[in-house]
mmCIF file of C-alpha atoms in Angstrom:
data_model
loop_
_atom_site.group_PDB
_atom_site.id
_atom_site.type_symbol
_atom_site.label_atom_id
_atom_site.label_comp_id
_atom_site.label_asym_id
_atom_site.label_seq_id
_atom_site.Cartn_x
_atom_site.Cartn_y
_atom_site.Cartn_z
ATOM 1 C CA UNK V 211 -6.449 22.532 0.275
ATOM 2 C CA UNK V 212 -3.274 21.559 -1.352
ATOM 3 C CA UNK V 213 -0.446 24.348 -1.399
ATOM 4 C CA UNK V 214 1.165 25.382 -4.144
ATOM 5 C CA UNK V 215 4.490 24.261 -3.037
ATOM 6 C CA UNK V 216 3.180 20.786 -2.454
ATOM 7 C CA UNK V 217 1.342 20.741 -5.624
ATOM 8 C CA UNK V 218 4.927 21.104 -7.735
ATOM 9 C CA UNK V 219 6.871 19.214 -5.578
ATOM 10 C CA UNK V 220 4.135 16.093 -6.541
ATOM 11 C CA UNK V 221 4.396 17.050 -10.155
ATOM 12 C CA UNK V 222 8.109 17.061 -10.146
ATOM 13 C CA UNK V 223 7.829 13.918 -8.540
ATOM 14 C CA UNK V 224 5.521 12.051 -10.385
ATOM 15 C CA UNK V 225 7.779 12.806 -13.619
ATOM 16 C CA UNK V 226 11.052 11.591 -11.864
ATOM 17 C CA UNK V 227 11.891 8.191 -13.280
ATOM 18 C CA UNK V 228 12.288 5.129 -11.257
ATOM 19 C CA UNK V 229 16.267 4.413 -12.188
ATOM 20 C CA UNK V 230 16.677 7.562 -9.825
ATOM 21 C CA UNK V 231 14.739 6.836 -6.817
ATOM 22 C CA UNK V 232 15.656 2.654 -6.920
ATOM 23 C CA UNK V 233 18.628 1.009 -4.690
ATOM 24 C CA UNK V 234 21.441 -0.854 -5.840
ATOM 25 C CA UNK V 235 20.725 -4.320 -6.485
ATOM 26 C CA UNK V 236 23.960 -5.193 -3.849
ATOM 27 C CA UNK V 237 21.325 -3.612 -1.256
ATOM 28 C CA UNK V 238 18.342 -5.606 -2.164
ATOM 29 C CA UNK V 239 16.920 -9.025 -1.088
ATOM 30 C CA UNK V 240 18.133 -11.271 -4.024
ATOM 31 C CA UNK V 241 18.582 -15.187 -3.587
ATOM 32 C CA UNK V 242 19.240 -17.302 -6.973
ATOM 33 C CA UNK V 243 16.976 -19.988 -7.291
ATOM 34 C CA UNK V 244 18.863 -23.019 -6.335
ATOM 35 C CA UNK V 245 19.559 -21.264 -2.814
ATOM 36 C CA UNK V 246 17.460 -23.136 0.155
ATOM 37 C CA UNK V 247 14.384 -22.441 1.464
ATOM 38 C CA UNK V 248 16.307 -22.077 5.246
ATOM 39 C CA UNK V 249 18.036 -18.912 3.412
ATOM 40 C CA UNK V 250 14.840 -17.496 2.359
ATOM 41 C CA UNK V 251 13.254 -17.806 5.634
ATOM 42 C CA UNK V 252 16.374 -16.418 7.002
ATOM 43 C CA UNK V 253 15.794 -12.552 4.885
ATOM 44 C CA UNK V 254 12.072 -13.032 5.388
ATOM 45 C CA UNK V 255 12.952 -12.169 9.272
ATOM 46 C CA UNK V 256 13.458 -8.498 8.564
ATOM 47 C CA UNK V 257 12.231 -8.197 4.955
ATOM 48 C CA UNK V 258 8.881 -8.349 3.148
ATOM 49 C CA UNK V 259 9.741 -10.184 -0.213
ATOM 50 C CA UNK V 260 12.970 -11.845 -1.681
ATOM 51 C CA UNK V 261 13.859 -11.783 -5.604
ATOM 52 C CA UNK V 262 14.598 -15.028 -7.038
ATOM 53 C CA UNK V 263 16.976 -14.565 -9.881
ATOM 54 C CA UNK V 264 18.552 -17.000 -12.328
ATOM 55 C CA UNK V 265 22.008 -16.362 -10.598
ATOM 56 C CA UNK V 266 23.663 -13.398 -9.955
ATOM 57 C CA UNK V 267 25.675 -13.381 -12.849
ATOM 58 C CA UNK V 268 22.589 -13.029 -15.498
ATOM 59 C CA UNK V 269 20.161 -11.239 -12.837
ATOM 60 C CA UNK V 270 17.433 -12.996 -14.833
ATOM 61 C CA UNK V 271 14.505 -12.923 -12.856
ATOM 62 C CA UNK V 272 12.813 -15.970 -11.674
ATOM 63 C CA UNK V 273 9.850 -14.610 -9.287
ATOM 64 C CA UNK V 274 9.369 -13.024 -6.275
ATOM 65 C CA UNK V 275 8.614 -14.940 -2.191
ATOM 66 C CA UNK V 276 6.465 -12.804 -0.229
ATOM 67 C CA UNK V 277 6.110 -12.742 3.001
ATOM 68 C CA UNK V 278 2.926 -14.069 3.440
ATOM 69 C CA UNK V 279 4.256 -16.887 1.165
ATOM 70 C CA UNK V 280 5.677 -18.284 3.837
ATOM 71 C CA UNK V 281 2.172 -19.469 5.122
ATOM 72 C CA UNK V 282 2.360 -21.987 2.269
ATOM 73 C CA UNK V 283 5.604 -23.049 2.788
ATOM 74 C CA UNK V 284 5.010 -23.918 6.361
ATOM 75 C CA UNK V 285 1.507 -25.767 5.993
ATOM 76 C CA UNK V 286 1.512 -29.327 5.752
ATOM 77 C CA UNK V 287 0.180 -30.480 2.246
ATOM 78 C CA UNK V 288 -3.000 -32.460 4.010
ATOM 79 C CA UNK V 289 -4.274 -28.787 4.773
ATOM 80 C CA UNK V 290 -4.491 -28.235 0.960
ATOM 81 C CA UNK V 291 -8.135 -28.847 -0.272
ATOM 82 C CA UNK V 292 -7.692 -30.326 -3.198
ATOM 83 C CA UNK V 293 -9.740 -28.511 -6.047
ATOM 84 C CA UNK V 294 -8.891 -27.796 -9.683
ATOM 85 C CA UNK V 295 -6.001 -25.296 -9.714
ATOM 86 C CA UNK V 296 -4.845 -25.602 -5.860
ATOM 87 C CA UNK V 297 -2.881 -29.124 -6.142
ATOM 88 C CA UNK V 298 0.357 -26.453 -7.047
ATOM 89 C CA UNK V 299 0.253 -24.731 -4.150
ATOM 90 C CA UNK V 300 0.954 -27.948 -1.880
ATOM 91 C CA UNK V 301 4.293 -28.324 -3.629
ATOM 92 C CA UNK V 302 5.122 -25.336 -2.011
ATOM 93 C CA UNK V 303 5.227 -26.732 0.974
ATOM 94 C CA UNK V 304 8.328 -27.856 2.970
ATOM 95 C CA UNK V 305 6.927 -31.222 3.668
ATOM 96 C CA UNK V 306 5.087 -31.311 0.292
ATOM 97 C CA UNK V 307 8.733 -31.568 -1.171
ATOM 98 C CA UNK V 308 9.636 -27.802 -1.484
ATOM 99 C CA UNK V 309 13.284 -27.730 -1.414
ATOM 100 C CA UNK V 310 14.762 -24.466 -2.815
ATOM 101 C CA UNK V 311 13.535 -20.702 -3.831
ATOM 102 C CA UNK V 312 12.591 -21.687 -7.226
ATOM 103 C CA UNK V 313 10.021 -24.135 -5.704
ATOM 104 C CA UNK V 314 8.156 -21.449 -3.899
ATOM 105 C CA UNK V 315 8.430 -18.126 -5.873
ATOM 106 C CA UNK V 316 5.711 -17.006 -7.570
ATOM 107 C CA UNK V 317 6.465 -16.659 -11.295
ATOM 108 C CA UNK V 318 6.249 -13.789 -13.762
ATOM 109 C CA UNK V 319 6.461 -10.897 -10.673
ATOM 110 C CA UNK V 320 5.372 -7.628 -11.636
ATOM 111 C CA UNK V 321 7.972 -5.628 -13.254
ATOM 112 C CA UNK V 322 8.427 -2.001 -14.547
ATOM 113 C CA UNK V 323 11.269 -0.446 -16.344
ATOM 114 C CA UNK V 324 13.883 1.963 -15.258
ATOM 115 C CA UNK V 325 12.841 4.428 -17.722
ATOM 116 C CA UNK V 326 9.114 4.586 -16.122
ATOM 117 C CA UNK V 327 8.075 7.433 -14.254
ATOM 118 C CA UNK V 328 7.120 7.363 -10.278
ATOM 119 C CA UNK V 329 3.493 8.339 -11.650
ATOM 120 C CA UNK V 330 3.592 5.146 -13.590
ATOM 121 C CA UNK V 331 4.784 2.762 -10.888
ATOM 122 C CA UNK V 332 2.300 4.693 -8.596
ATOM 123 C CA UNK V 333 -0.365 3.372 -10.638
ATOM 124 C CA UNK V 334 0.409 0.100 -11.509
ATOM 125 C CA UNK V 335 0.571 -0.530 -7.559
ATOM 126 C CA UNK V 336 -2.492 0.505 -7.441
ATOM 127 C CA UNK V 337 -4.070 -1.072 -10.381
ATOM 128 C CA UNK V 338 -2.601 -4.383 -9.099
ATOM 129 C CA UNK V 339 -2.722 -3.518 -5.121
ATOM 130 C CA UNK V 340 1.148 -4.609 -4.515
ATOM 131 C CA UNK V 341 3.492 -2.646 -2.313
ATOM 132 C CA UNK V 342 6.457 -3.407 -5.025
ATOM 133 C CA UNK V 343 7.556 -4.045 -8.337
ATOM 134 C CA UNK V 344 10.543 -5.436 -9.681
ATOM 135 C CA UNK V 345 12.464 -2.997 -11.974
ATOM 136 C CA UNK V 346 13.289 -4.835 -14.868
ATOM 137 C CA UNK V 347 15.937 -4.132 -17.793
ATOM 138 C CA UNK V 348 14.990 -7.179 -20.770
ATOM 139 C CA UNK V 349 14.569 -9.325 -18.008
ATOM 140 C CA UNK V 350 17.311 -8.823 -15.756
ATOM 141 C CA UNK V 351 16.556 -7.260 -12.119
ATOM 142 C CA UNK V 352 18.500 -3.719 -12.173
ATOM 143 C CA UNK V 353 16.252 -2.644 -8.705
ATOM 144 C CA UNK V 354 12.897 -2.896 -7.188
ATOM 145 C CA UNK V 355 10.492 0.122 -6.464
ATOM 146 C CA UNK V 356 8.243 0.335 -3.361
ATOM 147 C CA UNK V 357 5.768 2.300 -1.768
ATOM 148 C CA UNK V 358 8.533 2.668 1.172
ATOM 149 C CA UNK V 359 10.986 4.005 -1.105
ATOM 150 C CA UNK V 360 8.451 7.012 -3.197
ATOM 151 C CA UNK V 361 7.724 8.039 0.330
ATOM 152 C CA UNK V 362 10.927 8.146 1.436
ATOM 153 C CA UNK V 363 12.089 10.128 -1.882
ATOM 154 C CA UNK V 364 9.109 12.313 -1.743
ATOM 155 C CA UNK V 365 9.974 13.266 1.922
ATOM 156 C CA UNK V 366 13.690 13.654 0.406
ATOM 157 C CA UNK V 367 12.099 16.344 -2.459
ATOM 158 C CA UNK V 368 10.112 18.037 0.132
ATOM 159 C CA UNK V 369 13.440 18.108 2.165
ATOM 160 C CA UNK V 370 10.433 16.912 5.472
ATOM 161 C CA UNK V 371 11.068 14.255 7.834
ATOM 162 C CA UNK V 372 15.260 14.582 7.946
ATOM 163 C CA UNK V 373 15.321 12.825 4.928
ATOM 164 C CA UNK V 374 17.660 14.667 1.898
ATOM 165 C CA UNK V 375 18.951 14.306 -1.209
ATOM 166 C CA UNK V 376 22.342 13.366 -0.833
ATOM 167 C CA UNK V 377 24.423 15.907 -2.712
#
């Protein structure tokens, strides 16, 4: 059984917006989508997804690489079978002609705004089974959201795991 305690900390958490729980955008893994492919690969060591942006002046985004994406990338093009709707996924390929991020990020990423609430982001996770959403302001990245980063601020609210709310 759930304790009261718990029970109000999750409310108050699942009304906290996103803009409060999100990191800077100087802390996230953002490449523009000219950079090369050897630079993805490169933040893919230690991180699970790079945002492709316009350029950093604009912050439009572009798409997201994951890093299971990365299996594409690497395959030769031959281990494509060619069917209606896969012939794309060879040109992400290095030796299918793949040169820079733009090539290989998947388009239209899943985005939330800054204004939505942890309960929403929660659920559109869910709904879409993704560990992390781009936070979006008319188009721009502003931050991402992840199911690393609710834990972490739930653990912060609880004030459990030596994680706090800086004050």
């Amino acid at each position: 059984m759930i304790g009261v305690e718990l029970e109000s900390a999750l409310e108050t958490f699942h009304s906290m917006k996103v803009k409060a729980l999100m990191p800077k955008p100087e802390t996230m893994p953002i490449v523009e989508e000219d950079s090369e492919i050897l630079n993805v690969l490169k933040i893919l060591r230690t991180r699970h997804h790079v945002w492709v942006v316009e350029n950093r002046k604009t912050m439009k985004l572009v798409g997201v690489i994951r890093y299971l994406d990365v299996i594409d990338v690497l395959l030769p093009p031959k281990s494509y079978k060619f069917k209606l709707g896969t012939t794309s996924r060879t040109m992400k390929s290095l030796l299918g002609g793949a040169t820079k991020a733009g090539d290989v990020a998947e388009r239209n990423p899943l985005t939330i705004g800054e204004d939505a609430t942890v309960l929403d982001a929660l659920m559109k996770m869910r709904k879409y089974r993704v560990q992390v959403l781009a936070v979006v302001d008319d188009g721009r990245l502003v931050g991402e959201i992840s199911l690393r980063i609710l834990i972490d601020g739930l653990l912060r609210l609880l004030r459990v795991g030596g994680a706090q709310w800086k004050e």
